[in-house]
Amino acid sequence: MAPAILIVGATGNTGRALTTTLPSLLKSSKTLQNHRIIALTRSLSSPAAQQLTKIPGVEVIEYNWNDITTAWLREHSVVRAFIASPVEPAQFAHESGFHVAARNAGVKYIVRISTVEANVRPDCEAYYPRAHWALEAMLGTKEFEGVQWTSLQPNAFISYILPPAVEYVKKYRETGGKYDGPLRLMISKNVPVGLIDPDDVGVFAAHLLATDDPTPHHGAKYVLNGPEDNTGAQIVDLIEKEIGVPVENVSFEDVSAVGEFFEPSMRGRSLALSVEHAMEPAWEGKSMANTTSKEVLEIAPPKGTLPDLWKRMLQE
């Protein structure tokens, strides 16, 4: 069986662009032309998975990535892998288990999705960046010397920031102009932040996985931002141009929506609510576009802008 490149999270935020980009890159590779591409999905019948089945050279498999073992990786001849593990309290346990299985199966190179660079530290108040810090620390130990890896640290995704604005426009139209908010935006009114299109992260990951020799990227932690800085005021301006009237009721640096996802009686709710702290570096001006790693700009510079995704999301 030909060696394979495994994509965990192929139908996710960054995985879709990676899966669509990788096949063409492999064709021009000196050493990877014969490698198969395995795209993992939780539901083969989902629209996103069905789209991936149409890509020549991509084998879409329905499988729970948490159940991946050393034997499974060997059975499918996996030699390289991409993983974008979901944000959840058990993230470290699940993803670290994947890396242990990959090491034992002889996987040679792994590209993983981390989070905002300013948050990846052991004292971050939001829980999931601590998991990413621990995973990167684990991969950097001597026990994992046989596995080359790269960690991608993208800024906040535009696709996570814009939904309240898109919803505002849709409700305004549905009510015949009678809707007046409130508009709750997670970013600051005037502090710039380099929001990024998740597709650009996937494209960069594809270039790494398709490189003949990943050694220069081993142990690297690459920061990815969009090509330009954005502000909450800019988003408000986009809305006003769309509806033709001022938006009066706006709340910036608003993370109140986080609490709406968790029941008051939920076990571990305080841990989940710590996500509210994740945007603080952006509010402090620590996540601007100029922090993008030079390697990202040299290999596959991000192109997607806030206005680009705004138009796309309004049409969905």
Tab-separated table of C-alpha atoms in Angstrom:
chain	number	residue	atom	x	y	z
A	1	MET	CA	0.000	0.000	0.000
A	2	ALA	CA	1.304	3.459	-0.907
A	3	PRO	CA	2.178	5.748	2.019
A	4	ALA	CA	-0.541	8.155	3.135
A	5	ILE	CA	-0.962	11.678	4.457
A	6	LEU	CA	-3.756	11.794	7.035
A	7	ILE	CA	-5.946	14.861	7.529
A	8	VAL	CA	-7.723	14.899	10.890
A	9	GLY	CA	-10.411	17.556	10.750
A	10	ALA	CA	-10.727	17.531	6.956
A	11	THR	CA	-14.224	19.048	7.005
A	12	GLY	CA	-13.361	21.621	9.655
A	13	ASN	CA	-12.484	25.287	9.644
A	14	THR	CA	-8.945	24.871	8.300
A	15	GLY	CA	-9.089	21.311	7.012
A	16	ARG	CA	-11.276	21.972	3.979
A	17	ALA	CA	-8.846	24.352	2.286
A	18	LEU	CA	-5.961	22.037	3.186
A	19	THR	CA	-7.707	19.048	1.606
A	20	THR	CA	-8.531	20.895	-1.613
A	21	THR	CA	-5.023	22.374	-1.919
A	22	LEU	CA	-2.826	19.392	-1.085
A	23	PRO	CA	-3.451	17.130	-4.130
A	24	SER	CA	-2.096	19.636	-6.660
A	25	LEU	CA	0.955	20.334	-4.503
A	26	LEU	CA	1.800	16.640	-4.253
A	27	LYS	CA	1.820	16.338	-8.037
A	28	SER	CA	4.819	18.663	-8.236
A	29	SER	CA	6.660	17.059	-5.324
A	30	LYS	CA	9.856	15.107	-5.987
A	31	THR	CA	9.263	12.521	-3.260
A	32	LEU	CA	5.518	12.575	-2.455
A	33	GLN	CA	3.841	12.075	-5.828
A	34	ASN	CA	2.748	8.546	-4.963
A	35	HIS	CA	1.371	9.422	-1.522
A	36	ARG	CA	-2.315	8.896	-0.856
A	37	ILE	CA	-4.459	11.473	0.951
A	38	ILE	CA	-6.843	10.267	3.651
A	39	ALA	CA	-9.443	12.806	4.774
A	40	LEU	CA	-11.110	11.894	8.052
A	41	THR	CA	-14.718	12.867	8.768
A	42	ARG	CA	-17.226	12.078	11.501
A	43	SER	CA	-20.045	11.820	8.956
A	44	LEU	CA	-19.538	10.704	5.389
A	45	SER	CA	-23.045	11.911	4.523
A	46	SER	CA	-22.431	15.520	5.584
A	47	PRO	CA	-22.414	18.133	2.782
A	48	ALA	CA	-18.802	19.081	3.583
A	49	ALA	CA	-17.649	15.454	3.395
A	50	GLN	CA	-19.543	14.895	0.156
A	51	GLN	CA	-17.727	17.842	-1.402
A	52	LEU	CA	-14.375	16.313	-0.458
A	53	THR	CA	-15.275	13.010	-2.123
A	54	LYS	CA	-15.305	14.863	-5.451
A	55	ILE	CA	-11.610	15.806	-5.192
A	56	PRO	CA	-9.407	13.467	-7.261
A	57	GLY	CA	-6.787	11.737	-5.157
A	58	VAL	CA	-8.605	12.170	-1.843
A	59	GLU	CA	-9.988	9.166	0.044
A	60	VAL	CA	-12.640	10.250	2.555
A	61	ILE	CA	-13.056	7.918	5.531
A	62	GLU	CA	-15.725	8.116	8.242
A	63	TYR	CA	-13.917	7.499	11.523
A	64	ASN	CA	-13.722	9.007	15.002
A	65	TRP	CA	-10.215	10.440	15.297
A	66	ASN	CA	-10.252	9.852	19.065
A	67	ASP	CA	-10.212	6.122	18.283
A	68	ILE	CA	-7.050	6.269	16.165
A	69	THR	CA	-4.443	3.801	17.416
A	70	THR	CA	-0.949	2.814	16.447
A	71	ALA	CA	-2.385	-0.213	14.657
A	72	TRP	CA	-4.849	1.952	12.680
A	73	LEU	CA	-2.101	4.290	11.514
A	74	ARG	CA	0.078	1.365	10.465
A	75	GLU	CA	-2.824	-0.323	8.697
A	76	HIS	CA	-3.376	2.821	6.607
A	77	SER	CA	0.380	3.399	6.050
A	78	VAL	CA	0.233	6.947	7.457
A	79	VAL	CA	3.596	8.734	7.293
A	80	ARG	CA	2.480	12.364	7.607
A	81	ALA	CA	-0.494	13.899	9.359
A	82	PHE	CA	-2.440	17.081	10.012
A	83	ILE	CA	-4.528	17.511	13.128
A	84	ALA	CA	-6.900	20.271	14.201
A	85	SER	CA	-8.307	18.984	17.476
A	86	PRO	CA	-11.550	20.551	18.784
A	87	VAL	CA	-11.532	22.979	21.690
A	88	GLU	CA	-12.808	20.973	24.646
A	89	PRO	CA	-11.702	20.217	28.219
A	90	ALA	CA	-10.319	16.810	27.192
A	91	GLN	CA	-8.320	18.265	24.299
A	92	PHE	CA	-4.897	17.492	25.769
A	93	ALA	CA	-5.822	13.919	26.622
A	94	HIS	CA	-7.201	13.194	23.172
A	95	GLU	CA	-4.574	14.943	21.066
A	96	SER	CA	-1.630	13.733	23.139
A	97	GLY	CA	-2.958	10.198	22.653
A	98	PHE	CA	-2.928	10.767	18.900
A	99	HIS	CA	0.696	11.932	19.004
A	100	VAL	CA	1.759	8.927	21.077
A	101	ALA	CA	0.088	6.608	18.577
A	102	ALA	CA	1.731	8.501	15.691
A	103	ARG	CA	5.165	8.221	17.255
A	104	ASN	CA	4.738	4.506	17.857
A	105	ALA	CA	3.438	3.960	14.318
A	106	GLY	CA	6.442	5.661	12.750
A	107	VAL	CA	4.659	8.775	11.453
A	108	LYS	CA	7.444	11.076	10.275
A	109	TYR	CA	5.875	14.548	10.217
A	110	ILE	CA	2.871	16.207	11.876
A	111	VAL	CA	1.371	19.651	11.295
A	112	ARG	CA	-1.015	20.712	14.045
A	113	ILE	CA	-3.281	23.682	14.685
A	114	SER	CA	-2.580	25.569	17.906
A	115	THR	CA	-4.030	28.965	18.840
A	116	VAL	CA	-3.155	32.658	19.228
A	117	GLU	CA	0.567	32.914	20.018
A	118	ALA	CA	0.114	35.424	22.856
A	119	ASN	CA	-2.140	32.931	24.669
A	120	VAL	CA	0.022	29.800	24.331
A	121	ARG	CA	1.558	29.850	27.796
A	122	PRO	CA	1.109	27.913	31.045
A	123	ASP	CA	-0.569	30.815	32.875
A	124	CYS	CA	-3.214	31.753	30.306
A	125	GLU	CA	-6.581	32.176	32.029
A	126	ALA	CA	-8.431	30.561	29.114
A	127	TYR	CA	-8.076	26.800	29.497
A	128	TYR	CA	-7.486	25.566	25.941
A	129	PRO	CA	-4.314	27.608	25.180
A	130	ARG	CA	-2.734	25.868	28.184
A	131	ALA	CA	-3.505	22.559	26.479
A	132	HIS	CA	-1.754	23.765	23.331
A	133	TRP	CA	1.233	24.903	25.379
A	134	ALA	CA	1.425	21.475	27.010
A	135	LEU	CA	1.116	19.664	23.670
A	136	GLU	CA	3.913	21.725	22.129
A	137	ALA	CA	6.055	21.111	25.207
A	138	MET	CA	5.382	17.366	24.950
A	139	LEU	CA	6.329	17.226	21.272
A	140	GLY	CA	9.559	19.026	22.104
A	141	THR	CA	10.777	16.342	24.519
A	142	LYS	CA	13.450	13.748	23.753
A	143	GLU	CA	10.779	11.045	23.789
A	144	PHE	CA	9.395	12.508	20.558
A	145	GLU	CA	12.700	13.112	18.807
A	146	GLY	CA	11.718	10.644	16.078
A	147	VAL	CA	8.723	12.734	14.994
A	148	GLN	CA	9.125	16.012	13.153
A	149	TRP	CA	6.325	18.495	13.831
A	150	THR	CA	5.184	22.048	13.215
A	151	SER	CA	2.636	23.968	15.264
A	152	LEU	CA	0.534	26.684	13.618
A	153	GLN	CA	-0.606	29.540	15.860
A	154	PRO	CA	-3.317	31.423	13.943
A	155	ASN	CA	-4.957	34.603	15.109
A	156	ALA	CA	-8.722	34.761	15.671
A	157	PHE	CA	-10.595	33.526	12.619
A	158	ILE	CA	-12.648	36.096	10.721
A	159	SER	CA	-15.344	33.438	10.397
A	160	TYR	CA	-15.704	33.408	14.209
A	161	ILE	CA	-15.833	37.195	14.577
A	162	LEU	CA	-18.258	38.170	11.794
A	163	PRO	CA	-21.395	36.065	12.537
A	164	PRO	CA	-23.019	38.646	14.872
A	165	ALA	CA	-22.572	41.307	12.188
A	166	VAL	CA	-23.979	39.061	9.459
A	167	GLU	CA	-26.910	38.157	11.702
A	168	TYR	CA	-27.534	41.849	12.387
A	169	VAL	CA	-27.900	42.601	8.669
A	170	LYS	CA	-30.183	39.606	8.103
A	171	LYS	CA	-32.453	40.526	11.028
A	172	TYR	CA	-32.558	44.137	9.892
A	173	ARG	CA	-33.767	43.019	6.482
A	174	GLU	CA	-36.222	40.468	7.884
A	175	THR	CA	-37.860	43.083	10.104
A	176	GLY	CA	-38.045	45.694	7.398
A	177	GLY	CA	-35.501	47.944	9.117
A	178	LYS	CA	-37.009	47.720	12.592
A	179	TYR	CA	-34.171	45.732	14.179
A	180	ASP	CA	-31.720	47.828	16.225
A	181	GLY	CA	-29.559	45.243	17.961
A	182	PRO	CA	-27.786	44.962	20.191
A	183	LEU	CA	-24.709	44.214	18.089
A	184	ARG	CA	-22.166	42.347	20.217
A	185	LEU	CA	-18.626	42.135	18.816
A	186	MET	CA	-15.770	40.274	20.475
A	187	ILE	CA	-13.063	42.599	19.175
A	188	SER	CA	-12.220	46.097	20.319
A	189	LYS	CA	-13.642	49.191	18.674
A	190	ASN	CA	-10.279	50.719	17.765
A	191	VAL	CA	-7.461	48.323	18.772
A	192	PRO	CA	-6.209	46.637	15.551
A	193	VAL	CA	-6.044	42.854	15.301
A	194	GLY	CA	-4.855	40.714	12.390
A	195	LEU	CA	-7.912	38.510	11.914
A	196	ILE	CA	-7.295	35.634	9.501
A	197	ASP	CA	-9.287	33.657	6.967
A	198	PRO	CA	-9.128	29.987	8.091
A	199	ASP	CA	-8.685	28.958	4.460
A	200	ASP	CA	-5.301	30.707	4.467
A	201	VAL	CA	-4.237	28.582	7.438
A	202	GLY	CA	-5.257	25.421	5.593
A	203	VAL	CA	-3.358	26.453	2.466
A	204	PHE	CA	-0.183	27.085	4.457
A	205	ALA	CA	-0.556	23.724	6.206
A	206	ALA	CA	-0.869	22.057	2.793
A	207	HIS	CA	2.419	23.594	1.666
A	208	LEU	CA	4.151	22.260	4.772
A	209	LEU	CA	2.767	18.750	4.321
A	210	ALA	CA	3.802	18.765	0.672
A	211	THR	CA	7.379	19.854	1.284
A	212	ASP	CA	9.931	17.222	0.320
A	213	ASP	CA	12.044	17.831	3.414
A	214	PRO	CA	10.196	19.193	6.478
A	215	THR	CA	13.385	19.386	8.546
A	216	PRO	CA	13.620	23.230	8.369
A	217	HIS	CA	10.124	23.393	9.917
A	218	HIS	CA	10.710	20.834	12.668
A	219	GLY	CA	9.741	22.246	16.052
A	220	ALA	CA	8.630	25.550	14.524
A	221	LYS	CA	5.696	27.512	15.910
A	222	TYR	CA	4.453	29.749	13.132
A	223	VAL	CA	2.244	32.765	13.805
A	224	LEU	CA	-0.432	33.401	11.184
A	225	ASN	CA	-2.402	36.622	10.807
A	226	GLY	CA	-4.429	38.062	7.964
A	227	PRO	CA	-2.812	40.479	5.477
A	228	GLU	CA	-4.235	43.519	7.269
A	229	ASP	CA	-5.396	44.661	10.687
A	230	ASN	CA	-9.063	44.973	11.546
A	231	THR	CA	-11.138	46.756	14.193
A	232	GLY	CA	-14.659	46.583	15.504
A	233	ALA	CA	-15.310	50.019	14.042
A	234	GLN	CA	-14.486	48.612	10.599
A	235	ILE	CA	-17.107	45.884	11.032
A	236	VAL	CA	-19.708	48.439	12.072
A	237	ASP	CA	-18.847	50.428	8.957
A	238	LEU	CA	-19.443	47.358	6.778
A	239	ILE	CA	-22.882	46.901	8.341
A	240	GLU	CA	-23.821	50.554	7.894
A	241	LYS	CA	-22.844	50.485	4.228
A	242	GLU	CA	-25.032	47.405	3.805
A	243	ILE	CA	-28.179	48.703	5.530
A	244	GLY	CA	-27.747	52.424	4.861
A	245	VAL	CA	-28.318	53.668	8.422
A	246	PRO	CA	-26.113	54.077	11.538
A	247	VAL	CA	-25.768	51.208	13.997
A	248	GLU	CA	-26.440	52.766	17.383
A	249	ASN	CA	-26.575	49.857	19.823
A	250	VAL	CA	-23.068	48.327	19.759
A	251	SER	CA	-21.119	46.488	22.472
A	252	PHE	CA	-17.398	45.958	21.807
A	253	GLU	CA	-15.092	43.479	23.588
A	254	ASP	CA	-18.275	41.577	24.327
A	255	VAL	CA	-17.893	37.876	25.104
A	256	SER	CA	-21.258	37.454	26.827
A	257	ALA	CA	-22.332	34.946	24.177
A	258	VAL	CA	-19.882	32.420	25.634
A	259	GLY	CA	-22.051	31.944	28.698
A	260	GLU	CA	-25.102	31.204	26.572
A	261	PHE	CA	-23.558	27.938	25.408
A	262	PHE	CA	-23.279	26.442	28.889
A	263	GLU	CA	-26.076	25.573	31.312
A	264	PRO	CA	-25.684	26.992	34.853
A	265	SER	CA	-25.759	23.445	36.238
A	266	MET	CA	-23.100	22.191	33.820
A	267	ARG	CA	-20.249	20.320	35.456
A	268	GLY	CA	-16.980	22.192	34.895
A	269	ARG	CA	-18.814	25.310	33.699
A	270	SER	CA	-16.220	27.664	35.206
A	271	LEU	CA	-13.521	25.950	33.146
A	272	ALA	CA	-15.558	26.302	29.978
A	273	LEU	CA	-16.319	29.953	30.740
A	274	SER	CA	-12.608	30.718	30.949
A	275	VAL	CA	-12.782	30.966	27.137
A	276	GLU	CA	-13.977	34.524	27.819
A	277	HIS	CA	-10.329	35.481	28.393
A	278	ALA	CA	-9.131	34.280	24.986
A	279	MET	CA	-9.601	37.636	23.236
A	280	GLU	CA	-7.667	39.685	25.798
A	281	PRO	CA	-4.370	39.751	23.835
A	282	ALA	CA	-6.260	41.213	20.877
A	283	TRP	CA	-7.770	43.918	23.081
A	284	GLU	CA	-4.265	44.719	24.314
A	285	GLY	CA	-2.849	45.090	20.803
A	286	LYS	CA	-0.703	41.942	20.995
A	287	SER	CA	-2.159	40.203	17.925
A	288	MET	CA	-1.545	42.569	15.043
A	289	ALA	CA	-0.835	41.537	11.457
A	290	ASN	CA	2.849	42.473	11.725
A	291	THR	CA	3.460	39.522	14.084
A	292	THR	CA	3.070	37.001	11.239
A	293	SER	CA	6.062	34.669	10.951
A	294	LYS	CA	8.338	35.442	7.997
A	295	GLU	CA	8.193	31.805	6.870
A	296	VAL	CA	4.444	32.134	6.379
A	297	LEU	CA	4.917	35.210	4.194
A	298	GLU	CA	7.596	33.442	2.164
A	299	ILE	CA	5.726	30.181	1.585
A	300	ALA	CA	2.005	31.014	1.353
A	301	PRO	CA	1.153	34.549	2.487
A	302	PRO	CA	-2.442	34.948	3.704
A	303	LYS	CA	-4.725	36.695	1.232
A	304	GLY	CA	-8.249	36.650	2.660
A	305	THR	CA	-9.458	39.986	4.032
A	306	LEU	CA	-12.366	41.000	6.241
A	307	PRO	CA	-14.341	42.515	3.310
A	308	ASP	CA	-13.782	39.320	1.290
A	309	LEU	CA	-15.320	37.078	3.939
A	310	TRP	CA	-18.014	39.636	4.697
A	311	LYS	CA	-19.317	39.365	1.144
A	312	ARG	CA	-19.062	35.592	1.200
A	313	MET	CA	-20.887	35.160	4.519
A	314	LEU	CA	-23.691	37.542	3.576
A	315	GLN	CA	-24.434	35.332	0.580
A	316	GLU	CA	-24.606	32.092	2.567
